[in-house]
PDB file of C-alpha atoms in Angstrom:
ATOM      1  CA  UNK A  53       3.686 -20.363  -0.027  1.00  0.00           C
ATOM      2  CA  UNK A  54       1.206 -17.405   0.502  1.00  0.00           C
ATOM      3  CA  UNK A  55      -0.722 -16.799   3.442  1.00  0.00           C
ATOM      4  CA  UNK A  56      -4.652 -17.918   3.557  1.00  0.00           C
ATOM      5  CA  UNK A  57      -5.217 -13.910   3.272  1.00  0.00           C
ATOM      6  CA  UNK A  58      -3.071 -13.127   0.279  1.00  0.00           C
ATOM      7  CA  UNK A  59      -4.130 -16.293  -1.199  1.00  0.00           C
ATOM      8  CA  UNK A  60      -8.102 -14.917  -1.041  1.00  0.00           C
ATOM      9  CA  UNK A  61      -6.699 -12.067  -2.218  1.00  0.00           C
ATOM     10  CA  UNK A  62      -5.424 -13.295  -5.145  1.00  0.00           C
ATOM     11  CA  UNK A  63      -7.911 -15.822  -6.345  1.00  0.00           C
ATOM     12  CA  UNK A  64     -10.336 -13.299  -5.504  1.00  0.00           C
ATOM     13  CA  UNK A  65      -9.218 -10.063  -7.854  1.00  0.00           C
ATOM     14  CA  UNK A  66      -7.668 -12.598 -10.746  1.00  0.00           C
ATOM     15  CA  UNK A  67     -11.860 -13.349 -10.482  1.00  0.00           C
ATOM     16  CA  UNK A  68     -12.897  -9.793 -10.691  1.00  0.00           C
ATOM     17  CA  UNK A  69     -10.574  -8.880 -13.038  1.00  0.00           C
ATOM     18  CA  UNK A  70     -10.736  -8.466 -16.853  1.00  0.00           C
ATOM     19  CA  UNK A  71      -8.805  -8.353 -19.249  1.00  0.00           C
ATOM     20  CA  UNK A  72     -10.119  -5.216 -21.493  1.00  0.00           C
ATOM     21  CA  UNK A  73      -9.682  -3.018 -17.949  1.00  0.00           C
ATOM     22  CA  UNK A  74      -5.891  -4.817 -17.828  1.00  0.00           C
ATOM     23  CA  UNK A  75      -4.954  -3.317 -21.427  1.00  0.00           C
ATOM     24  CA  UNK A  76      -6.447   0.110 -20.684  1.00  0.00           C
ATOM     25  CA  UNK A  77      -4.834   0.226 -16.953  1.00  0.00           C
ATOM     26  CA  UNK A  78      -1.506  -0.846 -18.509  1.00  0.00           C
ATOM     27  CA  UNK A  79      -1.837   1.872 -21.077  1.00  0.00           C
ATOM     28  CA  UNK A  80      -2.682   4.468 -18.804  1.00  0.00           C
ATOM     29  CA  UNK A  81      -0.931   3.678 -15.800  1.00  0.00           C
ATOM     30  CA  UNK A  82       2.087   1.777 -17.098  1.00  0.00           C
ATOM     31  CA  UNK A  83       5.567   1.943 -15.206  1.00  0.00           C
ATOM     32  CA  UNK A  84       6.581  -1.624 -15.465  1.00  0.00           C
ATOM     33  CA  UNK A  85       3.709  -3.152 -13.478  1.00  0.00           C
ATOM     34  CA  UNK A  86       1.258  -5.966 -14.253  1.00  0.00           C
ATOM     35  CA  UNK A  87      -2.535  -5.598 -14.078  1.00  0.00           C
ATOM     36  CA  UNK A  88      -5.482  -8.551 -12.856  1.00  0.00           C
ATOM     37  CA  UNK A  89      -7.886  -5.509 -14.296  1.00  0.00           C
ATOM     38  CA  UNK A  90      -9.785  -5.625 -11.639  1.00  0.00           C
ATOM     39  CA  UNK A  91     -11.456  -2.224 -10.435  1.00  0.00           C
ATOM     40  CA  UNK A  92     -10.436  -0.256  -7.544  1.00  0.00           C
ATOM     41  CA  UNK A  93     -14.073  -0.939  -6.217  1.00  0.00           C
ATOM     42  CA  UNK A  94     -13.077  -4.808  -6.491  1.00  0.00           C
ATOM     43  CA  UNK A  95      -9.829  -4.235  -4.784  1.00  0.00           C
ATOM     44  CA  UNK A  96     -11.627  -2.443  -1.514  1.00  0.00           C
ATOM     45  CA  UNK A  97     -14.259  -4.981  -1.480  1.00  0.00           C
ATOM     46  CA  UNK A  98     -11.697  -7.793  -1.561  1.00  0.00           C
ATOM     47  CA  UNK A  99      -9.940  -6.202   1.701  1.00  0.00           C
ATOM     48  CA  UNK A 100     -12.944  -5.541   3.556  1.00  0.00           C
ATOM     49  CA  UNK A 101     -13.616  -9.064   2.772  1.00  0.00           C
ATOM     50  CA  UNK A 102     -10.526 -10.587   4.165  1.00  0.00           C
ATOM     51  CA  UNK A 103     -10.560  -8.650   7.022  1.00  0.00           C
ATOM     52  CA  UNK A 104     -13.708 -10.014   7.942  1.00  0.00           C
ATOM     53  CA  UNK A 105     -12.070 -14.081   7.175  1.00  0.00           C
ATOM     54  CA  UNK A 106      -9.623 -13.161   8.877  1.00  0.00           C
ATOM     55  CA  UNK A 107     -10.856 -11.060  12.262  1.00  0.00           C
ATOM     56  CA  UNK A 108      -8.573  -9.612  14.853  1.00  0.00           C
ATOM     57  CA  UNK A 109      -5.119  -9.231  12.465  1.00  0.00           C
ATOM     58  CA  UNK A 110      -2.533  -8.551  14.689  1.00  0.00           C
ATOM     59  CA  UNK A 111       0.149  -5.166  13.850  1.00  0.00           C
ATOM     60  CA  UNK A 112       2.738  -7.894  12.476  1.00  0.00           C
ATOM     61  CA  UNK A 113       0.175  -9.508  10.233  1.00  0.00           C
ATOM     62  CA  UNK A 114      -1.348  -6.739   8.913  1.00  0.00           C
ATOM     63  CA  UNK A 115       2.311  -5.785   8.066  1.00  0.00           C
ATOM     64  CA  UNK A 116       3.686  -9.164   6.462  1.00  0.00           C
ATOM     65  CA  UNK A 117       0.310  -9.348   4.479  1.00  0.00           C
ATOM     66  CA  UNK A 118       0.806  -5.952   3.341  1.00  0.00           C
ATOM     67  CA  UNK A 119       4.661  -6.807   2.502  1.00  0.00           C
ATOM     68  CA  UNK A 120       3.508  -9.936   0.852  1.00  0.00           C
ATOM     69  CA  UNK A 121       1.059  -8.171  -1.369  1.00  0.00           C
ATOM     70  CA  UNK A 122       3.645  -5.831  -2.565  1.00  0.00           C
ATOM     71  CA  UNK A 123       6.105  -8.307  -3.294  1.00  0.00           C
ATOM     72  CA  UNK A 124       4.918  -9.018  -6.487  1.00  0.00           C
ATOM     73  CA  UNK A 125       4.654  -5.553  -9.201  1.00  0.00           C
ATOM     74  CA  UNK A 126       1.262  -6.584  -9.565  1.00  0.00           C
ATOM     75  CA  UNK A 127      -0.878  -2.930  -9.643  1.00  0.00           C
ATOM     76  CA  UNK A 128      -4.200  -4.337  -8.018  1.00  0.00           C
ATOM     77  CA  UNK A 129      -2.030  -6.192  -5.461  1.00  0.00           C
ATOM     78  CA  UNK A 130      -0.432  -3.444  -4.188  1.00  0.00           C
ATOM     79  CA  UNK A 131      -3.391  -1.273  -4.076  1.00  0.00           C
ATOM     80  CA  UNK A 132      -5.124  -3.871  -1.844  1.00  0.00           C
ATOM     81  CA  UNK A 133      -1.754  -3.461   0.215  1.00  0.00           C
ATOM     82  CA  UNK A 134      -2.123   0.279   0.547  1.00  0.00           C
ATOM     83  CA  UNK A 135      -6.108  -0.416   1.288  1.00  0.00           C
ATOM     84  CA  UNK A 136      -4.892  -3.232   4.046  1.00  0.00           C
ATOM     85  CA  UNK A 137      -3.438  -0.091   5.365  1.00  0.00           C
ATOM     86  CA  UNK A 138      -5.363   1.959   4.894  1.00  0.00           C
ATOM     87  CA  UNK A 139      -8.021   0.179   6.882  1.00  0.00           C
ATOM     88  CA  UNK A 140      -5.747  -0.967   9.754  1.00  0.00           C
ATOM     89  CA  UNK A 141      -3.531   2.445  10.365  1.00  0.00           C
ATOM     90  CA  UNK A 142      -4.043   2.589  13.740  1.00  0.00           C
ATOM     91  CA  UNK A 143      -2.009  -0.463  14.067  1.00  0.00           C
ATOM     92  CA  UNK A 144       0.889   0.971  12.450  1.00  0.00           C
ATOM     93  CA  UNK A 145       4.097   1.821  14.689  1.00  0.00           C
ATOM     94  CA  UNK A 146       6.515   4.622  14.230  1.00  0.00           C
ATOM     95  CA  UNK A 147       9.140   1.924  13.286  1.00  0.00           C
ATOM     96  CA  UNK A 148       6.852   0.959  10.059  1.00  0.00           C
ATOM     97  CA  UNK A 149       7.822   4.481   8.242  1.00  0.00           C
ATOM     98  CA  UNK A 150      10.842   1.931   7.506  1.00  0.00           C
ATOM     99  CA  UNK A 151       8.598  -0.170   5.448  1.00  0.00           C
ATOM    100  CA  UNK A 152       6.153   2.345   4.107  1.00  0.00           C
ATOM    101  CA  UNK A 153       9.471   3.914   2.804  1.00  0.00           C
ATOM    102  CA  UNK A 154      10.276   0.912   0.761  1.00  0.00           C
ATOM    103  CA  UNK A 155       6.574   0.743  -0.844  1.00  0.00           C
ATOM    104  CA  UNK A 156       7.019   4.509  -1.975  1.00  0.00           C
ATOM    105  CA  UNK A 157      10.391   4.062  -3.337  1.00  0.00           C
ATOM    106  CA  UNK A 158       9.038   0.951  -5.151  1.00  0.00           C
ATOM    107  CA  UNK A 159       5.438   2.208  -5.934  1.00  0.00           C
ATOM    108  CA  UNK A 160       6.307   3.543  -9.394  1.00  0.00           C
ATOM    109  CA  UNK A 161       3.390   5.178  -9.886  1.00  0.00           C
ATOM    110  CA  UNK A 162       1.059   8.261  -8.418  1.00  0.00           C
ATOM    111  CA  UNK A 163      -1.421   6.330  -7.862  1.00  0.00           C
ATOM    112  CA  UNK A 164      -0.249   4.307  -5.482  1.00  0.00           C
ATOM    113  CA  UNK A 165       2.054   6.584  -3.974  1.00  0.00           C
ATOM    114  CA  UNK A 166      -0.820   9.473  -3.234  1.00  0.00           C
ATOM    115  CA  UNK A 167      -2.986   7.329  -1.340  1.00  0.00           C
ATOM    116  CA  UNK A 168       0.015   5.612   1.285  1.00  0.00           C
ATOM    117  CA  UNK A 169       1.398   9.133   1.670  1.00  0.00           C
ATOM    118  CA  UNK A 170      -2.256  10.769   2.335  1.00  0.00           C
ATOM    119  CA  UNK A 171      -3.992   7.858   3.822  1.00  0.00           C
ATOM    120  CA  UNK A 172      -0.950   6.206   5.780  1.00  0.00           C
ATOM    121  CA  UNK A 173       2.362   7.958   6.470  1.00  0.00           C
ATOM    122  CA  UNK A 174       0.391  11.220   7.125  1.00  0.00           C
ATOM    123  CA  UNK A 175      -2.483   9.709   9.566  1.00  0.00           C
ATOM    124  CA  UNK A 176       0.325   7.468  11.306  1.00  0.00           C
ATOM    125  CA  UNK A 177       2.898  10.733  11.553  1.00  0.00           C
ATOM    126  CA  UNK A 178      -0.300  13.018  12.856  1.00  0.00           C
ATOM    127  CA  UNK A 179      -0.509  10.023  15.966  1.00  0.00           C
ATOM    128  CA  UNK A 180       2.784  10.433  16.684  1.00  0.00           C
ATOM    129  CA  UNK A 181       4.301  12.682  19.724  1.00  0.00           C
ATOM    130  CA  UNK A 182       7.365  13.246  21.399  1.00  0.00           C
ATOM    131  CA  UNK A 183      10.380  11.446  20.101  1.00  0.00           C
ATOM    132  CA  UNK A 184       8.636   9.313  17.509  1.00  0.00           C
ATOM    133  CA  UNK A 185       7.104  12.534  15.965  1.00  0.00           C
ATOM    134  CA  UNK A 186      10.875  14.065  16.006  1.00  0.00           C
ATOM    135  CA  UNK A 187      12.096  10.916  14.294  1.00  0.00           C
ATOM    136  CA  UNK A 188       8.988  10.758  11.895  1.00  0.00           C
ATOM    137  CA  UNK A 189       9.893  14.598  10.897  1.00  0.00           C
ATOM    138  CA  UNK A 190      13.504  13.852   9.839  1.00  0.00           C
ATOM    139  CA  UNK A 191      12.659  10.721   8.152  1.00  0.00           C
ATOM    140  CA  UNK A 192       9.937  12.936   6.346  1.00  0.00           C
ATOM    141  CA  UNK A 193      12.772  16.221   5.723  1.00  0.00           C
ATOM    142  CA  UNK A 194      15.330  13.432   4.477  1.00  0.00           C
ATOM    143  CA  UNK A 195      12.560  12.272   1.878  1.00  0.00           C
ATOM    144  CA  UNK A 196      12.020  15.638   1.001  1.00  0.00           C
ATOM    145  CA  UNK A 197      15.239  16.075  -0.198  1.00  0.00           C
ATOM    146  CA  UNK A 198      15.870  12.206  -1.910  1.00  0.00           C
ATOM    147  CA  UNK A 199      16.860  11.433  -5.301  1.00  0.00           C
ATOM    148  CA  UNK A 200      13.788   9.189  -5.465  1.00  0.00           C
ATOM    149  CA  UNK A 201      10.474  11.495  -6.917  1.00  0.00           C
ATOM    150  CA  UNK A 202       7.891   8.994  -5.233  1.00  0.00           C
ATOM    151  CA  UNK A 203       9.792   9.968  -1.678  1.00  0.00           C
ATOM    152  CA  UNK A 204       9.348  13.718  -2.302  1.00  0.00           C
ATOM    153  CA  UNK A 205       6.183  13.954  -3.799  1.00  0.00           C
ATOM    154  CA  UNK A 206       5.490  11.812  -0.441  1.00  0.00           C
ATOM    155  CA  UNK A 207       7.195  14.315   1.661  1.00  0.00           C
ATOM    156  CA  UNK A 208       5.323  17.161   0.019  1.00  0.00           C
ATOM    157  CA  UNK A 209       1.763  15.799   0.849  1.00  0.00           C
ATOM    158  CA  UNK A 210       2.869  15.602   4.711  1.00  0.00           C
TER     159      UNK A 210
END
């Protein structure tokens, strides 16, 4: 059962969306994933939005909302997860790179990988100091060298 957040979010960009912008994101972004069609103005709106329903989100519920929007391969889904993020990085905990790791290996696309490596791993790794930013590092050199392209083009915006 989702959450009252991911449920607004839901409801809320399957309303914004339509289904001409749907065909012509699916052509032009592709990689497997599904599209609402709604637009990436609609997506940041619909975060601010729940944010403000739901004031005061604590580090773990910023994170299991975030994990619960990406669950599904949903474009506009994830993107409000990488906005949730966005909007709430000073939350975020050295141990997280763990699950932003998981979102770039699964993002399948550049357009959601550019904006969690800019936006998220690179303004929570730029917090970081002493062993956490030693950790961060070699989590960030490992990616560098992966098999997975999402993990080094990731690595290469740090």
């Amino acid at each position: 059962m989702p959450t009252p957040a991911a449920e607004f979010i839901d409801r809320t960009l399957e309303a914004e969306g339509s289904d001409e912008r749907a065909e012509e994101a699916a052509r032009r972004i592709g990689a497997g994933l599904r599209f609402t069609g709604a637009s990436v103005g609609a997506v940041r709106g619909t975060v601010r939005n729940a944010l403000r329903r739901h004031r005061g989100m604590t580090h773990d519920e910023v994170t299991a909302l975030a994990s619960e929007l990406w669950s599904e391969p949903v474009y506009e889904r994830r993107l409000a997860a990488v906005v949730l993020l966005q909007s709430n990085v000073d939350l975020l905990r050295a141990g997280d790179l763990t699950r932003l790791e998981g979102f770039l290996r699964d993002a399948r696309v550049d357009q959601l990988v550019d904006p969690l490596a800019r936006d998220v791993v690179k303004a929570l790794v730029e917090r970081m100091s002493g062993a956490d930013a030693d950790r961060a590092r070699r989590i960030i050199d490992r990616w560098a060298e992966a098999d997975d392209p999402q993990l080094r083009r990731a690595a290469a915006m740090q």
